[in-house]
PDB file of C-alpha atoms in Angstrom:
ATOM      1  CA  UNK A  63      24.489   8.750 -28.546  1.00 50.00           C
ATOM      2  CA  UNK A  64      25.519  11.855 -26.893  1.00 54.00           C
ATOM      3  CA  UNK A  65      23.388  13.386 -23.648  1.00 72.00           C
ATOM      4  CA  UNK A  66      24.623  16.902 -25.441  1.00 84.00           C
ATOM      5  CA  UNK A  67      22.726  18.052 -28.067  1.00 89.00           C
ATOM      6  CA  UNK A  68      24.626  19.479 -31.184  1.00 92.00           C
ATOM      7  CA  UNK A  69      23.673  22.326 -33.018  1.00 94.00           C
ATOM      8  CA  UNK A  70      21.535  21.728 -36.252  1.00 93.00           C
ATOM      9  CA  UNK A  71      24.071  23.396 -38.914  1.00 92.00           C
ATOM     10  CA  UNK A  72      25.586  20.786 -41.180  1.00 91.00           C
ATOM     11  CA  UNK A  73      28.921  20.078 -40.384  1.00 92.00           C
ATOM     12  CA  UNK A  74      28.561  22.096 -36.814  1.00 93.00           C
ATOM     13  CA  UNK A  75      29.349  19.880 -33.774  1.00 90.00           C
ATOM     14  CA  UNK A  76      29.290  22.477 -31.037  1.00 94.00           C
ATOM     15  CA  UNK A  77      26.862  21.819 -28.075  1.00 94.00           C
ATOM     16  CA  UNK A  78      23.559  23.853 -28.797  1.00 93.00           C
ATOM     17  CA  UNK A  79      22.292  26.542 -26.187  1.00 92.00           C
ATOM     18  CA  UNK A  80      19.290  27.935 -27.851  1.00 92.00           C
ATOM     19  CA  UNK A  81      16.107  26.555 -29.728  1.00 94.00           C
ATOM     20  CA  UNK A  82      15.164  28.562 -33.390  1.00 94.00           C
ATOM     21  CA  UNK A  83      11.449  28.264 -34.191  1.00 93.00           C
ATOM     22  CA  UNK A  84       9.333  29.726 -37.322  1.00 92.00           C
ATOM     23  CA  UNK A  85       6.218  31.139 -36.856  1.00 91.00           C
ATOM     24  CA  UNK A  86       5.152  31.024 -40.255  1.00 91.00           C
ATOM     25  CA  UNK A  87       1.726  32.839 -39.959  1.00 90.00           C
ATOM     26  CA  UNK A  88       3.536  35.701 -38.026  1.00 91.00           C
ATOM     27  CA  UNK A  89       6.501  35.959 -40.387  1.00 93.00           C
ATOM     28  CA  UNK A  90       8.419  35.483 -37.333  1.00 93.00           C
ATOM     29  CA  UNK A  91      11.678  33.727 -36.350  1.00 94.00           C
ATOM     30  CA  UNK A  92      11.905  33.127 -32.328  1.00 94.00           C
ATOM     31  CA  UNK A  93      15.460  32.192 -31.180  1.00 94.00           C
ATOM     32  CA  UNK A  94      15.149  31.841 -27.377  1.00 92.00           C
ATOM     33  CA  UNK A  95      16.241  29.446 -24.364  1.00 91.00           C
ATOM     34  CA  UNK A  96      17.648  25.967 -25.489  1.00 89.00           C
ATOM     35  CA  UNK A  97      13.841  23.426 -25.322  1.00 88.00           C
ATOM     36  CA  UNK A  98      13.740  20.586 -22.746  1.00 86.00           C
ATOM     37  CA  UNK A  99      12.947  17.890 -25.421  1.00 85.00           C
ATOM     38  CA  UNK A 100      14.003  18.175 -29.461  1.00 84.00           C
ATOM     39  CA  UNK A 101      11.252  19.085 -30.938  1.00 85.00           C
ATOM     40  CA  UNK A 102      11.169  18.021 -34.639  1.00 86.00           C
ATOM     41  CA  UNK A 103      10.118  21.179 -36.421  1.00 89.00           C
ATOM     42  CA  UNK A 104      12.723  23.234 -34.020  1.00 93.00           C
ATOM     43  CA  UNK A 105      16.263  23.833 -34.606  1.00 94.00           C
ATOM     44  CA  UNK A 106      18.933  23.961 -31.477  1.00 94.00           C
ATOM     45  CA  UNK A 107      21.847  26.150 -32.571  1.00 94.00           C
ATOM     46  CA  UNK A 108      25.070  26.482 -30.827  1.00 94.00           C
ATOM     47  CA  UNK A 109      26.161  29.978 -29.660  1.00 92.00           C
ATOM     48  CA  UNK A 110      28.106  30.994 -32.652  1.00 94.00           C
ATOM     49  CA  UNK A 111      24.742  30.541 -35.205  1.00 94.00           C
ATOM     50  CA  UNK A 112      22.549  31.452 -32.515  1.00 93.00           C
ATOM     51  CA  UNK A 113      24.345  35.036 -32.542  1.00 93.00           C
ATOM     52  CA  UNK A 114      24.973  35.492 -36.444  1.00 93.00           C
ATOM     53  CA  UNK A 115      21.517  34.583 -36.882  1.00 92.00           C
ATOM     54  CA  UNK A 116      19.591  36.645 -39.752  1.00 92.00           C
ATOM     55  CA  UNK A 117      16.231  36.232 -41.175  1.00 90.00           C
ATOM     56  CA  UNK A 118      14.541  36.568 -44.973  1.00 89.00           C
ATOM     57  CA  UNK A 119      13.461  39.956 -45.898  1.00 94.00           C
ATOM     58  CA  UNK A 120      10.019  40.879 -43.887  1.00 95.00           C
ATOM     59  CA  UNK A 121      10.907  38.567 -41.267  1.00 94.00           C
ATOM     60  CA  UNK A 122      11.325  39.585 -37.794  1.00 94.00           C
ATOM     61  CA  UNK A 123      13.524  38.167 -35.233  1.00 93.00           C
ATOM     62  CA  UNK A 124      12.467  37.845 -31.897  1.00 93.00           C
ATOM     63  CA  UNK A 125      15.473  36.963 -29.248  1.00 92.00           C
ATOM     64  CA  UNK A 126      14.176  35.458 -25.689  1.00 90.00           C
ATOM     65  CA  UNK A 127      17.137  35.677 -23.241  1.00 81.00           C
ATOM     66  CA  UNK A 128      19.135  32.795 -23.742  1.00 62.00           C
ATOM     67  CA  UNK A 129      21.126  31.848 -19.967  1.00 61.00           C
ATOM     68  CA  UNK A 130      24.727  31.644 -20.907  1.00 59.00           C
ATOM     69  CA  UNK A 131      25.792  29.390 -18.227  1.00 59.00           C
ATOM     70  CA  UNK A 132      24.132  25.016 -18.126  1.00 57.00           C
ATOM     71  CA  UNK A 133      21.112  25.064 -16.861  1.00 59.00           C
ATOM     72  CA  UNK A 134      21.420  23.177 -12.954  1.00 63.00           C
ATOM     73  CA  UNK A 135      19.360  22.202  -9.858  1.00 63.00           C
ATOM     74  CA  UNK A 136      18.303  25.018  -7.629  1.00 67.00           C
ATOM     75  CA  UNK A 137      18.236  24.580  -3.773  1.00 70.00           C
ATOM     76  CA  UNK A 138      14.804  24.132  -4.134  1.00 73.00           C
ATOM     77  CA  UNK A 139      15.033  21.172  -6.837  1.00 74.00           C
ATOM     78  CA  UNK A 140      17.127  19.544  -4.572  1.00 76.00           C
ATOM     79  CA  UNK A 141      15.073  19.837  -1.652  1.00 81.00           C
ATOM     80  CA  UNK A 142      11.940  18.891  -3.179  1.00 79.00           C
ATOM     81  CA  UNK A 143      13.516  16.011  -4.810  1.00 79.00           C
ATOM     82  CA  UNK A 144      15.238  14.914  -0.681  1.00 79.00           C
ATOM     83  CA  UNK A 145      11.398  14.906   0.245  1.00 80.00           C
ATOM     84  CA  UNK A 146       9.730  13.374  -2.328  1.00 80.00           C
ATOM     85  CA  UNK A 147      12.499  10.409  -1.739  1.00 79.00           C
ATOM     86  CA  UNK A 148      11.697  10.307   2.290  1.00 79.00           C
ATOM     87  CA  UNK A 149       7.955  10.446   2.054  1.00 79.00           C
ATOM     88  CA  UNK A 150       8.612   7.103  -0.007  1.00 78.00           C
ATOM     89  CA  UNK A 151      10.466   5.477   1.964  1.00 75.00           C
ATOM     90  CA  UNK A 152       8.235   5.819   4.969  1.00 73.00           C
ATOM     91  CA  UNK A 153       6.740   2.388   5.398  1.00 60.00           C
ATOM     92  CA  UNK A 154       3.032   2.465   6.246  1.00 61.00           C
ATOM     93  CA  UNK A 155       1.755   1.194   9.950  1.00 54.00           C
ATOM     94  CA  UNK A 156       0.292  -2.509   9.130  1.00 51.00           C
ATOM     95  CA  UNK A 157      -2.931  -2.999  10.935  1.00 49.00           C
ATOM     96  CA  UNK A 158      -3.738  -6.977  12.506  1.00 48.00           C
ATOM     97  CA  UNK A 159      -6.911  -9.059  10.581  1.00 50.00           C
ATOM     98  CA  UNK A 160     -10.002  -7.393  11.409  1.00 49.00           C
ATOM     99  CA  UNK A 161     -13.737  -7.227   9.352  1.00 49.00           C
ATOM    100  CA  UNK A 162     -12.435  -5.775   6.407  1.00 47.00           C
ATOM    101  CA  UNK A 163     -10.181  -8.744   5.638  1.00 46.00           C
ATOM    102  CA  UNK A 164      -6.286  -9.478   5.307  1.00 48.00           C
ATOM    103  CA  UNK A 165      -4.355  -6.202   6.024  1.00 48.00           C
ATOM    104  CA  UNK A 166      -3.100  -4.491   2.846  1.00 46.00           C
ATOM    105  CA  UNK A 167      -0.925  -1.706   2.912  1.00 48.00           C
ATOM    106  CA  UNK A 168      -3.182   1.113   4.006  1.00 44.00           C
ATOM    107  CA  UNK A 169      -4.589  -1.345   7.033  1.00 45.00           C
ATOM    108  CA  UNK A 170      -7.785  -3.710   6.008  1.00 46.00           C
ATOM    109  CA  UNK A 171      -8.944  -4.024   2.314  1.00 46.00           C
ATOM    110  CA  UNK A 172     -11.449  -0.916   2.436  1.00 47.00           C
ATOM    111  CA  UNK A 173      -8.851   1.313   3.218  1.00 52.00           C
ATOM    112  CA  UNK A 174      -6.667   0.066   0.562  1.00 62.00           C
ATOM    113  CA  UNK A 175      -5.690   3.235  -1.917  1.00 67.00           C
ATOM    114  CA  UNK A 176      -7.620   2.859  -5.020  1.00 74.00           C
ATOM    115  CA  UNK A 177      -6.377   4.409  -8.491  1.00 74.00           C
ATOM    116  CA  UNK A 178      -8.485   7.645 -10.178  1.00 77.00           C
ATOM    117  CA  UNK A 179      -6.680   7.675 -13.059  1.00 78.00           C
ATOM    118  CA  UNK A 180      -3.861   6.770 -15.010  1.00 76.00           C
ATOM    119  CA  UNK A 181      -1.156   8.966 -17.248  1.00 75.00           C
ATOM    120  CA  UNK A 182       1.847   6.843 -19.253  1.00 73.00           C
ATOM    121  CA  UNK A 183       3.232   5.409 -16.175  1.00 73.00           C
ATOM    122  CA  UNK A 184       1.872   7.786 -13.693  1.00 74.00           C
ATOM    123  CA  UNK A 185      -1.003   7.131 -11.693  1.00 74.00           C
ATOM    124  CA  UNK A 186      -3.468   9.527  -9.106  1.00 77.00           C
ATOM    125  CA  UNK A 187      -4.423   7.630  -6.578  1.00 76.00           C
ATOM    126  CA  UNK A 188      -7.257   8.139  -3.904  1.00 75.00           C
ATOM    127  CA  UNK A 189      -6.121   8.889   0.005  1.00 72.00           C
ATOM    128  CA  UNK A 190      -7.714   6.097   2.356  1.00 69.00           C
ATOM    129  CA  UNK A 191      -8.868   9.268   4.391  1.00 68.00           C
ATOM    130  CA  UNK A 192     -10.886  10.288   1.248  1.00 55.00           C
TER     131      UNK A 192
END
């Protein structure tokens, strides 16, 4: 499968830049920016349709500015991402036996970091200094 997505026009296999959603309630058809994920009851359109785009009598249109150019990393992305990558590879000072047990990787067992919660894979963990 393709990391491109195609445009949702039978028989159209140009790369899509723009996401088309109804607002049925509204009478509305939005045609902006191309959507991070496929959503299924959103259609990604490729320039071309995106432009010659027309809806059903009483319907308005509403065009969000569409960027013409792929969407890429900003210096910031990039920098963010360079820390997030150091502060994880900085190993954590390991502290000798004392009365809270066998060190762990915070130092003794009661300063072990202890999970709050849990999203998918993700977890939120509690600092030891908390």
């Amino acid at each position: 499968m393709s990391p491109v997505r195609r445009c949702s026009r039978t028989a159209c296999g140009r790369p899509a830049v723009a996401t088309l959603t109804y607002v049925y309630a509204d009478s509305t058809a939005v045609l902006g920016p191309l959507a991070t994920y496929a959503e299924p009851h959103c259609y990604d359109l490729c320039a071309e349709h995106s432009e010659r785009l027309t809806a059903p009598r009483g319907w308005e249109v509403v065009r969000l500015a569409v960027d013409p150019g792929p969407a890429r990393p900003s210096g910031d992305d990039l920098e963010a991402l360079a820390d997030a990558v150091r502060e994880a590879a900085r190993t954590p000072q390991r502290r000798g036996p004392g009365p809270d047990g066998p060190p762990g990787p915070g130092g003794g067992r009661g300063r072990d970091l202890t999970e709050v919660a849990r999203r998918g894979h993700l977890r939120v963990l509690r600092s030891p200094e908390n």
